[in-house]
Coordinates of C-alpha atoms in Angstrom, one line a residue:
K1 CA 0.0 0.0 0.0
V2 CA 1.2 3.5 -0.9
Y3 CA 0.4 6.7 0.8
H4 CA -1.4 9.2 -1.4
P5 CA -0.7 12.7 0.0
R6 CA -3.5 14.9 1.1
A7 CA -4.1 18.4 -0.4
A8 CA -1.1 20.6 0.4
G9 CA -1.7 22.5 3.7
S10 CA -4.9 20.6 4.6
L11 CA -3.5 18.5 7.5
A12 CA -3.8 19.9 11.0
F13 CA -2.9 18.7 14.4
T14 CA -6.3 19.0 16.0
K15 CA -8.2 17.2 13.2
D16 CA -5.7 14.7 11.7
I17 CA -2.6 14.2 13.9
A18 CA -4.0 14.3 17.4
P19 CA -6.1 11.1 16.9
I20 CA -2.9 9.3 15.8
I21 CA -0.8 10.5 18.7
F22 CA -3.4 10.1 21.4
Q23 CA -4.2 6.5 20.4
N24 CA -0.7 5.3 19.6
C25 CA 1.8 7.3 21.6
A26 CA 0.3 9.2 24.6
G27 CA -0.5 6.0 26.5
C28 CA 3.2 5.8 27.3
H29 CA 4.1 9.4 26.7
R30 CA 2.3 10.8 29.8
P31 CA 3.2 11.3 33.5
G32 CA 3.9 8.1 35.5
Q33 CA 4.6 6.0 32.4
A34 CA 7.8 4.7 30.8
A35 CA 8.3 7.3 28.1
P36 CA 10.7 10.2 29.0
F37 CA 8.4 13.1 27.8
P38 CA 4.7 13.7 27.4
L39 CA 2.7 14.0 24.1
L40 CA -0.6 15.2 25.4
N41 CA -1.2 18.4 23.5
F42 CA -0.1 20.5 20.5
A43 CA 2.8 22.1 22.3
D44 CA 4.2 18.8 23.4
V45 CA 3.9 17.3 19.9
K46 CA 5.1 20.5 18.1
A47 CA 8.3 20.5 20.2
K48 CA 9.1 16.9 19.1
A49 CA 7.7 17.0 15.6
K50 CA 10.8 16.4 13.6
S51 CA 11.9 13.6 16.0
I52 CA 8.4 12.0 15.8
A53 CA 8.5 12.1 12.0
E54 CA 12.0 10.4 12.0
V55 CA 11.3 7.6 14.6
T56 CA 7.9 6.7 13.1
Q57 CA 9.2 6.6 9.6
K58 CA 12.0 4.2 10.8
R59 CA 9.3 2.3 12.8
V60 CA 11.4 2.8 15.9
M61 CA 8.2 4.1 17.5
P62 CA 5.7 3.0 18.5
P63 CA 8.0 0.3 19.9
W64 CA 7.0 -2.8 18.0
K65 CA 9.9 -4.9 16.7
P66 CA 8.2 -7.8 14.7
E67 CA 8.0 -7.2 11.0
P68 CA 4.4 -7.1 9.6
G69 CA 3.5 -10.2 7.6
Y70 CA 5.8 -12.5 9.4
G71 CA 3.5 -13.5 12.2
D72 CA 0.1 -12.3 13.2
F73 CA 0.1 -11.0 16.8
L74 CA -2.4 -9.5 19.2
N75 CA -2.0 -5.9 20.3
A76 CA 0.4 -5.1 17.5
R77 CA 1.6 -1.5 17.9
L78 CA 1.9 -0.6 14.2
L79 CA 1.0 2.6 12.4
S80 CA -0.7 2.2 9.0
V81 CA 0.8 3.4 5.8
E82 CA -1.8 6.2 5.9
Q83 CA -1.0 7.2 9.4
L84 CA 2.8 7.3 8.7
G85 CA 2.3 9.3 5.6
M86 CA 0.1 11.9 7.3
L87 CA 2.7 12.4 10.1
Q88 CA 5.4 12.9 7.5
Q89 CA 3.4 15.3 5.4
W90 CA 2.1 17.3 8.4
V91 CA 5.7 17.8 9.8
S92 CA 7.1 18.7 6.4
E93 CA 4.4 21.3 5.9
G94 CA 5.2 23.1 9.1
A95 CA 3.2 21.2 11.7
V96 CA 0.0 23.4 11.7
K97 CA -2.2 23.4 14.8
G98 CA -5.6 23.8 13.2
N99 CA -9.0 24.6 14.7
P100 CA -9.1 24.0 18.5
N101 CA -12.8 22.9 18.1
D102 CA -11.6 19.8 16.1
L103 CA -9.4 18.5 18.9
P104 CA -10.6 15.1 20.2
P105 CA -10.6 14.4 24.0
L106 CA -7.7 12.5 25.4
P107 CA -8.4 8.8 25.8
Q108 CA -9.6 7.5 29.2
W109 CA -6.6 5.4 30.2
T110 CA -6.8 2.8 32.8
E111 CA -4.8 4.1 35.7
G112 CA -3.0 1.7 38.1
W113 CA -3.6 -1.9 37.3
Q114 CA -4.3 -2.3 33.6
L115 CA -6.4 -5.4 33.9
G116 CA -8.4 -4.0 36.8
K117 CA -8.1 -4.8 40.5
P118 CA -6.1 -8.1 40.9
D119 CA -7.3 -10.9 43.1
L120 CA -3.9 -11.1 44.8
V121 CA -1.3 -8.4 45.1
V122 CA 2.2 -8.9 46.5
E123 CA 4.7 -6.1 47.0
M124 CA 8.3 -5.8 48.1
L125 CA 8.1 -5.1 51.8
E126 CA 10.7 -2.4 51.5
A127 CA 12.4 -0.5 48.7
F128 CA 15.7 -1.5 47.4
I129 CA 18.0 1.5 46.9
L130 CA 19.8 1.3 43.6
P131 CA 23.3 2.9 43.9
P132 CA 23.8 6.0 41.7
E133 CA 26.8 4.7 39.8
G134 CA 28.3 1.4 38.5
G135 CA 27.2 -1.2 36.0
D136 CA 23.9 -2.9 35.6
V137 CA 22.5 -4.5 38.7
Y138 CA 20.6 -7.9 38.8
R139 CA 18.7 -8.3 42.1
N140 CA 16.4 -11.1 43.2
F141 CA 13.6 -10.8 45.7
A142 CA 11.6 -13.6 47.3
L143 CA 8.0 -12.6 48.0
P144 CA 5.8 -15.1 50.0
L145 CA 2.4 -15.5 48.4
P146 CA -0.4 -15.5 51.0
L147 CA -2.7 -18.1 49.4
A148 CA -5.1 -20.2 51.5
V149 CA -6.1 -22.5 48.6
A150 CA -4.7 -23.3 45.2
R151 CA -6.1 -21.1 42.4
Y152 CA -5.9 -21.1 38.6
V153 CA -4.1 -18.0 37.3
D154 CA -4.9 -16.5 33.8
A155 CA -2.9 -13.3 34.0
V156 CA 0.0 -11.7 35.9
E157 CA 0.6 -8.0 35.9
F158 CA 3.9 -6.4 37.0
R159 CA 4.2 -2.8 38.2
P160 CA 7.9 -1.6 38.4
G161 CA 7.3 1.3 40.7
N162 CA 10.2 3.1 39.1
F163 CA 10.2 3.1 35.3
K164 CA 13.5 5.1 35.2
V165 CA 15.7 2.3 36.3
V166 CA 13.9 -1.0 35.9
H167 CA 14.9 -2.4 32.6
H168 CA 13.1 -5.7 32.8
A169 CA 11.8 -8.3 35.2
A170 CA 11.7 -12.1 35.3
M171 CA 9.3 -13.9 37.6
R172 CA 9.6 -17.5 38.8
L173 CA 8.0 -19.6 41.6
D174 CA 9.7 -21.5 44.4
K175 CA 8.1 -24.0 46.7
T176 CA 11.3 -24.8 48.7
R177 CA 11.8 -21.7 50.8
L178 CA 15.4 -21.7 49.7
S179 CA 15.1 -18.5 47.7
R180 CA 13.5 -16.9 50.8
K181 CA 16.3 -18.0 53.0
R182 CA 18.9 -16.7 50.6
D183 CA 17.2 -13.4 50.5
A184 CA 17.2 -13.3 54.4
R185 CA 21.0 -14.1 54.5
E186 CA 22.1 -11.1 52.4
P187 CA 21.9 -7.6 53.9
G188 CA 19.1 -5.3 52.6
P189 CA 16.2 -6.4 50.4
G190 CA 16.9 -9.2 48.0
F191 CA 20.1 -11.0 46.9
G192 CA 22.4 -10.6 44.0
G193 CA 23.0 -12.8 40.9
M194 CA 22.0 -13.1 37.3
T195 CA 21.2 -16.8 37.7
M196 CA 18.0 -17.5 39.6
P197 CA 18.2 -20.4 42.1
E198 CA 17.8 -23.9 40.7
T199 CA 14.7 -24.4 42.9
T200 CA 12.8 -21.8 41.0
Y201 CA 10.5 -22.8 38.1
M202 CA 8.2 -21.5 35.5
P203 CA 4.7 -23.0 35.4
N204 CA 3.1 -24.8 32.4
G205 CA 5.2 -23.1 29.7
Q206 CA 4.4 -19.6 30.8
F207 CA 6.4 -16.5 30.0
L208 CA 6.4 -14.6 33.3
N209 CA 8.4 -11.6 32.4
W210 CA 8.0 -7.8 31.9
Q211 CA 9.6 -5.2 29.7
P212 CA 8.7 -1.5 29.2
G213 CA 5.8 -1.2 26.9
K214 CA 4.6 -4.8 27.4
L215 CA 0.8 -5.0 27.8
P216 CA -0.6 -7.5 30.2
Y217 CA -3.3 -9.9 28.9
R218 CA -5.6 -12.6 30.2
A219 CA -5.3 -16.1 28.7
P220 CA -7.8 -18.4 30.5
E221 CA -7.2 -21.1 27.9
V222 CA -3.7 -21.6 29.2
S223 CA -4.3 -20.8 32.8
W224 CA -2.0 -22.4 35.4
L225 CA -2.3 -23.6 38.9
L226 CA -0.7 -21.5 41.7
E227 CA -0.3 -23.7 44.7
T228 CA -0.2 -22.8 48.4
N229 CA 3.1 -22.4 50.3
T230 CA 4.7 -20.9 47.2
D231 CA 7.1 -17.9 46.9
L232 CA 7.3 -15.5 44.0
V233 CA 10.9 -14.9 43.0
L234 CA 11.3 -11.6 41.2
Q235 CA 14.5 -10.8 39.4
L236 CA 15.0 -7.2 38.3
H237 CA 17.5 -5.8 35.8
L238 CA 18.3 -2.3 37.1
K239 CA 20.3 0.4 35.3
P240 CA 21.8 3.2 37.5
D241 CA 20.9 6.7 36.5
G242 CA 23.3 8.9 38.4
K243 CA 21.4 9.2 41.7
P244 CA 20.2 6.8 44.4
E245 CA 16.8 5.4 43.2
P246 CA 14.3 3.5 45.3
V247 CA 12.8 0.4 43.7
Q248 CA 9.7 -1.2 45.1
C249 CA 7.8 -3.4 42.7
S250 CA 4.4 -5.1 43.0
V251 CA 2.8 -8.0 41.1
G252 CA -0.9 -8.7 40.6
F253 CA -2.4 -12.1 40.1
Y254 CA -5.7 -12.6 38.3
F255 CA -7.6 -15.8 39.1
T256 CA -10.1 -17.8 37.1
A257 CA -12.3 -20.8 37.9
R258 CA -11.5 -22.2 34.5
A259 CA -9.0 -25.0 34.4
P260 CA -6.7 -24.9 31.3
E261 CA -8.1 -26.6 28.3
R262 CA -4.7 -27.9 27.5
Q263 CA -1.3 -27.8 29.3
G264 CA 1.3 -25.5 27.8
F265 CA 5.0 -26.4 27.3
K266 CA 7.9 -24.1 26.8
I267 CA 10.4 -25.0 24.0
V268 CA 13.6 -23.0 24.1
L269 CA 15.7 -22.8 21.0
D270 CA 19.2 -21.7 21.9
N271 CA 22.9 -22.3 21.2
P272 CA 25.1 -21.2 24.1
T273 CA 28.4 -21.6 22.0
I274 CA 28.5 -17.9 21.0
D275 CA 32.0 -16.7 20.2
I276 CA 31.9 -13.5 18.1
P277 CA 35.3 -12.1 16.8
P278 CA 35.8 -8.3 16.9
G279 CA 34.7 -6.7 13.7
E280 CA 32.5 -9.6 12.6
S281 CA 29.3 -8.1 11.2
N282 CA 27.4 -11.2 10.1
Y283 CA 27.8 -13.8 12.9
Q284 CA 25.0 -16.3 12.7
L285 CA 23.6 -18.5 15.5
E286 CA 21.2 -21.4 14.8
D287 CA 19.2 -24.0 16.6
S288 CA 16.3 -26.3 15.7
Y289 CA 13.9 -28.8 17.2
V290 CA 11.6 -31.3 15.5
L291 CA 8.1 -31.6 17.1
P292 CA 7.3 -35.2 18.1
V293 CA 3.6 -34.4 18.4
D294 CA 0.9 -32.1 16.8
A295 CA 0.9 -28.8 18.7
D296 CA -0.5 -25.3 18.6
V297 CA 2.0 -22.5 19.0
T298 CA 0.4 -19.6 21.0
A299 CA 3.2 -17.3 21.9
I300 CA 6.9 -16.5 21.2
F301 CA 9.6 -14.6 23.0
P302 CA 13.1 -13.7 21.5
H303 CA 16.0 -12.7 23.6
A304 CA 19.6 -11.5 23.0
H305 CA 21.9 -8.7 24.1
Y306 CA 23.3 -5.7 22.4
L307 CA 25.1 -7.2 19.4
A308 CA 22.0 -9.0 17.9
R309 CA 20.7 -7.4 14.7
E310 CA 18.2 -9.7 13.0
M311 CA 16.1 -12.5 14.5
Q312 CA 14.3 -15.2 12.5
G313 CA 11.9 -17.7 13.9
F314 CA 10.2 -20.1 11.5
A315 CA 8.9 -23.6 11.0
T316 CA 9.5 -26.1 8.3
L317 CA 6.5 -28.2 7.9
P318 CA 6.8 -31.9 7.1
D319 CA 6.0 -31.2 3.4
G320 CA 8.9 -28.7 3.3
T321 CA 6.8 -25.5 3.4
K322 CA 8.4 -22.6 5.4
K323 CA 6.0 -20.9 7.8
W324 CA 7.2 -17.7 9.5
L325 CA 6.7 -17.3 13.2
L326 CA 8.7 -14.1 13.8
L327 CA 11.0 -11.7 12.0
I328 CA 12.8 -8.8 13.7
K329 CA 15.1 -6.9 11.4
N330 CA 16.4 -4.3 13.8
W331 CA 16.7 -5.9 17.3
D332 CA 16.8 -3.5 20.3
F333 CA 17.9 -4.7 23.7
D334 CA 15.8 -2.0 25.4
W335 CA 12.5 -3.1 23.7
Q336 CA 12.1 -6.8 24.4
G337 CA 8.9 -8.6 24.8
D338 CA 6.9 -11.7 24.2
Y339 CA 4.3 -11.8 21.4
R340 CA 1.0 -13.7 21.5
F341 CA -0.4 -14.9 18.2
A342 CA -3.8 -13.6 17.2
H343 CA -4.7 -17.2 16.4
P344 CA -2.9 -20.4 17.5
V345 CA -0.5 -21.7 14.8
L346 CA -1.1 -25.4 14.2
L347 CA 2.1 -27.3 13.6
P348 CA 1.9 -31.0 12.8
K349 CA 4.1 -33.7 14.1
G350 CA 7.5 -33.7 12.3
T351 CA 7.6 -29.9 12.0
A352 CA 11.1 -28.4 12.5
L353 CA 11.2 -25.2 14.6
H354 CA 14.2 -23.0 13.7
M355 CA 15.9 -19.9 15.1
L356 CA 18.5 -18.0 13.0
F357 CA 19.9 -14.9 14.8
T358 CA 22.5 -12.6 13.2
Y359 CA 24.9 -10.5 15.3
D360 CA 27.0 -7.4 14.4
N361 CA 30.2 -7.0 16.4
S362 CA 31.6 -4.2 14.2
T363 CA 31.8 -0.4 14.6
N364 CA 28.7 -0.2 12.4
N365 CA 26.6 -1.4 15.2
V366 CA 25.6 1.7 17.1
R367 CA 24.5 -0.4 20.1
N368 CA 27.9 -2.2 20.4
P369 CA 29.0 -1.5 24.0
N370 CA 32.7 -2.0 23.1
H371 CA 34.7 0.7 21.4
P372 CA 36.7 -0.6 19.7
P373 CA 34.9 -4.0 19.3
K374 CA 36.3 -6.9 21.3
R375 CA 35.7 -10.7 21.3
V376 CA 32.3 -11.5 22.8
Q377 CA 31.3 -15.0 24.1
F378 CA 28.2 -16.5 25.6
G379 CA 27.4 -15.4 29.0
M380 CA 24.7 -13.9 31.3
E381 CA 26.2 -10.4 31.7
T382 CA 24.8 -7.8 29.2
T383 CA 28.4 -7.3 28.0
D384 CA 28.3 -11.0 27.0
E385 CA 25.9 -12.3 24.4
M386 CA 23.0 -14.7 24.3
G387 CA 20.5 -16.0 21.8
E388 CA 17.2 -17.7 22.8
L389 CA 13.8 -18.1 21.2
W390 CA 11.1 -19.3 23.6
I391 CA 8.0 -20.9 22.0
Q392 CA 4.8 -21.7 23.9
A393 CA 3.4 -24.9 22.5
L394 CA 0.1 -26.7 23.4
P395 CA 0.1 -30.4 22.4
R396 CA -3.2 -31.2 20.6
R397 CA -3.8 -34.4 22.7
E398 CA -3.5 -34.6 26.4
D399 CA -1.4 -37.8 26.4
D400 CA 1.1 -36.1 24.1
L401 CA 2.4 -33.7 26.8
A402 CA 4.5 -36.4 28.4
K403 CA 5.8 -37.5 25.0
L404 CA 6.8 -33.9 24.2
A405 CA 8.4 -33.4 27.6
D406 CA 10.5 -36.6 27.3
D407 CA 11.6 -35.9 23.8
Y408 CA 12.6 -32.3 24.5
S409 CA 14.4 -33.3 27.7
A410 CA 16.5 -35.8 25.8
K411 CA 17.4 -33.2 23.2
S412 CA 18.2 -30.6 25.9
I413 CA 20.5 -33.0 27.8
A414 CA 22.4 -34.1 24.6
K415 CA 22.9 -30.4 23.7
E416 CA 24.2 -29.7 27.2
V417 CA 26.8 -32.4 26.9
R418 CA 28.0 -30.9 23.6
V419 CA 28.1 -27.4 24.9
Q420 CA 30.0 -28.2 28.1
K421 CA 32.5 -30.3 26.2
L422 CA 33.2 -27.4 23.9
R423 CA 33.7 -25.1 26.9
L424 CA 36.1 -27.6 28.4
E425 CA 38.1 -27.8 25.1
K426 CA 38.7 -24.1 25.6
N427 CA 39.3 -24.2 29.3
P428 CA 39.8 -27.7 31.0
N429 CA 39.8 -26.0 34.4
D430 CA 36.3 -24.6 34.1
A431 CA 34.8 -26.0 37.3
K432 CA 31.2 -24.9 36.4
A433 CA 31.5 -26.6 33.0
R434 CA 32.7 -29.8 34.7
L435 CA 29.8 -29.7 37.1
Q436 CA 27.2 -29.1 34.3
L437 CA 28.7 -31.8 32.1
G438 CA 28.5 -34.3 35.0
K439 CA 24.9 -33.4 35.6
A440 CA 24.0 -33.9 32.0
L441 CA 25.8 -37.2 31.9
L442 CA 24.0 -38.2 35.0
G443 CA 20.7 -37.4 33.2
L444 CA 21.8 -39.7 30.4
Q445 CA 22.5 -42.4 33.1
N446 CA 26.1 -42.4 32.1
F447 CA 27.3 -42.7 35.7
A448 CA 30.9 -43.9 34.8
E449 CA 31.7 -40.7 32.9
A450 CA 29.7 -38.4 35.3
L451 CA 31.7 -39.4 38.4
P452 CA 35.1 -38.1 37.3
Q453 CA 33.5 -34.8 36.1
F454 CA 32.1 -34.2 39.5
Q455 CA 35.4 -35.1 41.1
L456 CA 37.2 -32.6 38.9
A457 CA 34.6 -29.9 39.7
A458 CA 35.0 -30.5 43.4
N459 CA 38.8 -30.4 43.1
L460 CA 38.7 -27.2 41.0
N461 CA 36.2 -25.5 43.3
P462 CA 36.3 -27.2 46.8
T463 CA 33.8 -24.7 48.3
N464 CA 31.0 -25.5 45.8
A465 CA 28.4 -27.4 47.8
D466 CA 26.7 -28.6 44.6
A467 CA 29.9 -30.2 43.3
H468 CA 30.2 -32.2 46.5
Y469 CA 26.5 -33.2 46.5
F470 CA 26.6 -34.5 43.0
L471 CA 29.9 -36.2 43.6
G472 CA 28.3 -37.9 46.6
L473 CA 25.3 -38.9 44.4
A474 CA 27.5 -40.4 41.8
Q475 CA 29.5 -42.3 44.4
R476 CA 26.4 -43.6 46.0
I477 CA 25.1 -44.9 42.6
S478 CA 28.5 -46.5 42.2
Q479 CA 28.1 -48.2 45.6
N480 CA 31.1 -46.3 47.1
R481 CA 29.2 -45.7 50.3
A482 CA 32.0 -44.3 52.5
A483 CA 33.0 -41.8 49.8
A484 CA 29.3 -40.9 49.1
R485 CA 28.7 -40.2 52.8
S486 CA 31.8 -38.0 53.1
E487 CA 30.7 -35.9 50.1
F488 CA 27.2 -35.4 51.3
E489 CA 28.5 -34.3 54.7
K490 CA 30.9 -31.8 52.9
A491 CA 28.0 -30.5 51.0
L492 CA 26.0 -29.8 54.2
Q493 CA 29.0 -28.2 55.8
L494 CA 29.3 -25.8 52.9
D495 CA 25.5 -25.3 52.5
P496 CA 23.3 -26.3 55.5
D497 CA 20.2 -25.9 53.3
Q498 CA 21.3 -28.7 51.0
Y499 CA 18.1 -30.8 51.7
K500 CA 18.9 -33.3 49.0
A501 CA 22.1 -34.3 50.9
H502 CA 20.0 -34.9 54.0
G503 CA 17.6 -37.1 51.9
N504 CA 20.5 -39.2 50.6
L505 CA 22.1 -39.5 54.0
G506 CA 18.8 -40.6 55.4
V507 CA 18.4 -43.3 52.8
M508 CA 21.9 -44.6 53.5
D509 CA 21.2 -44.6 57.3
L510 CA 18.0 -46.4 56.7
E511 CA 19.8 -49.1 54.6
E512 CA 22.3 -49.5 57.4
N513 CA 19.5 -49.7 60.0
N514 CA 20.6 -46.4 61.7
I515 CA 17.0 -45.5 62.4
A516 CA 17.4 -42.5 64.6
S517 CA 19.9 -40.8 62.3
A518 CA 17.8 -41.6 59.2
R519 CA 14.7 -40.1 60.8
Q520 CA 16.7 -37.0 61.8
H521 CA 18.0 -36.5 58.2
F522 CA 14.6 -36.8 56.7
Q523 CA 13.1 -34.4 59.3
D524 CA 16.0 -31.9 58.6
G525 CA 15.4 -32.1 54.9
L526 CA 11.7 -31.4 55.4
R527 CA 12.5 -28.5 57.7
I528 CA 14.5 -26.9 54.9
N529 CA 12.0 -27.9 52.1
P530 CA 8.6 -28.9 53.5
D531 CA 7.5 -30.0 50.0
D532 CA 10.3 -32.4 49.3
A533 CA 8.6 -35.6 48.3
F534 CA 11.8 -37.7 48.6
C535 CA 12.3 -36.9 52.3
R536 CA 8.6 -37.2 53.0
E537 CA 8.1 -40.5 51.3
N538 CA 11.2 -42.0 53.0
L539 CA 10.3 -40.6 56.4
G540 CA 7.2 -42.7 56.1
R541 CA 9.4 -45.8 55.7
V542 CA 11.2 -45.2 58.9
P543 CA 10.1 -47.7 61.6
K544 CA 8.2 -46.2 64.5

């Protein structure tokens, strides 16, 4: 479609431009929202007219990264060819105000919670004070959820409390209390770290995250069960702005009586072997996964850091047909989000899901944080690089969920083995890679190869409780009981909250008829994690 210019001088702000700005821009460009300046009247818009014309023509604003025609999404923030043309023409002709009587009223925006009053609100008990200087801060907060009975959730809405410094948020659940204990151990609200505790989880393939500009939505067809005795773990990416900033976020949960029609499953395409040489402007990262069942794809979420330029997500159907899921030609780290399809995308069994991301580590990339460019490898820091494409899939048949989960798990473990072996080729003394490789081999039931990896991990990093726990587990499986007991006890010395070590020691005591000690270990494990099924089941086996 091509814009056909209006009669010269006929366009006016009040009649033609205000409706475009009010409906598409002012929702964020108003006090209390994420945008840095208001666009609520002629004076506001006139002052930014040239900039508005430029950023809308480039489709930088409104902030919507997916290319039209490469996936049909709900709530797409896209200006039409007609709207873009009118903005360009109006600005080029001097940005005339027009008749005040033609000015439409401002929209009646929903203030506060966008989805209405939540059924449950949790808020940080006290504000975290972000230091004025330094690099980006990742801070995690464990918030108990006061829930008397389990409820189905069909929406979660996040309120940052301080748009100026909250870049994005990730939300997980934890039933073990270990995140809460870690929060309590560190001074001040929350605890540091980019990697959330292993005890946290995401329910039913959900994308519980927030980015500026993201609109909350209700999705009862993929609701999920929020159980009692659960903590919400909130991870914030914070960017200092030159002065101390208080951050106190809140999260609203919306309940539904409707159980999900089908269970969702999260498929993550990724390839954590990124190694981009300085000056490389066309580095490509690929991954794929073949669906073992028929499934509907309902949402998609791409993620990378500053060097990513183009993102392709597509499916190759069993007959060879290519079906686009997502295309972003100009990735921007500051405008991330997940995208929900207007209609579920049916993909039959045998469909291959693909991601193809392109990175630019040259001086031509204006978002490159390194001047001059330097080698960038995979990592969690924003100065490292990542590439992930999350896909929410709903198997067509209820009994296919387990089939999908088993197949995807096998693929993920095999990938983890390859990735960690590559890392160890580069650095044989990488203790974390040794530990992760051992865990993956354990998942493949390759106990003989897993044990020496855990031994090396424990030797390289003797204070890592997990390394000693998994070494103890491998020793126990190998029937080296004395060595296993020694490693479990070391793990508990290093981390008294290692409830799984208590469970294993309890089983060993039970096998050796040390009844009192076994009972104590199971009770200690349940004291740390009241929902640990392993300790609870084995405590029931202890003779009275």
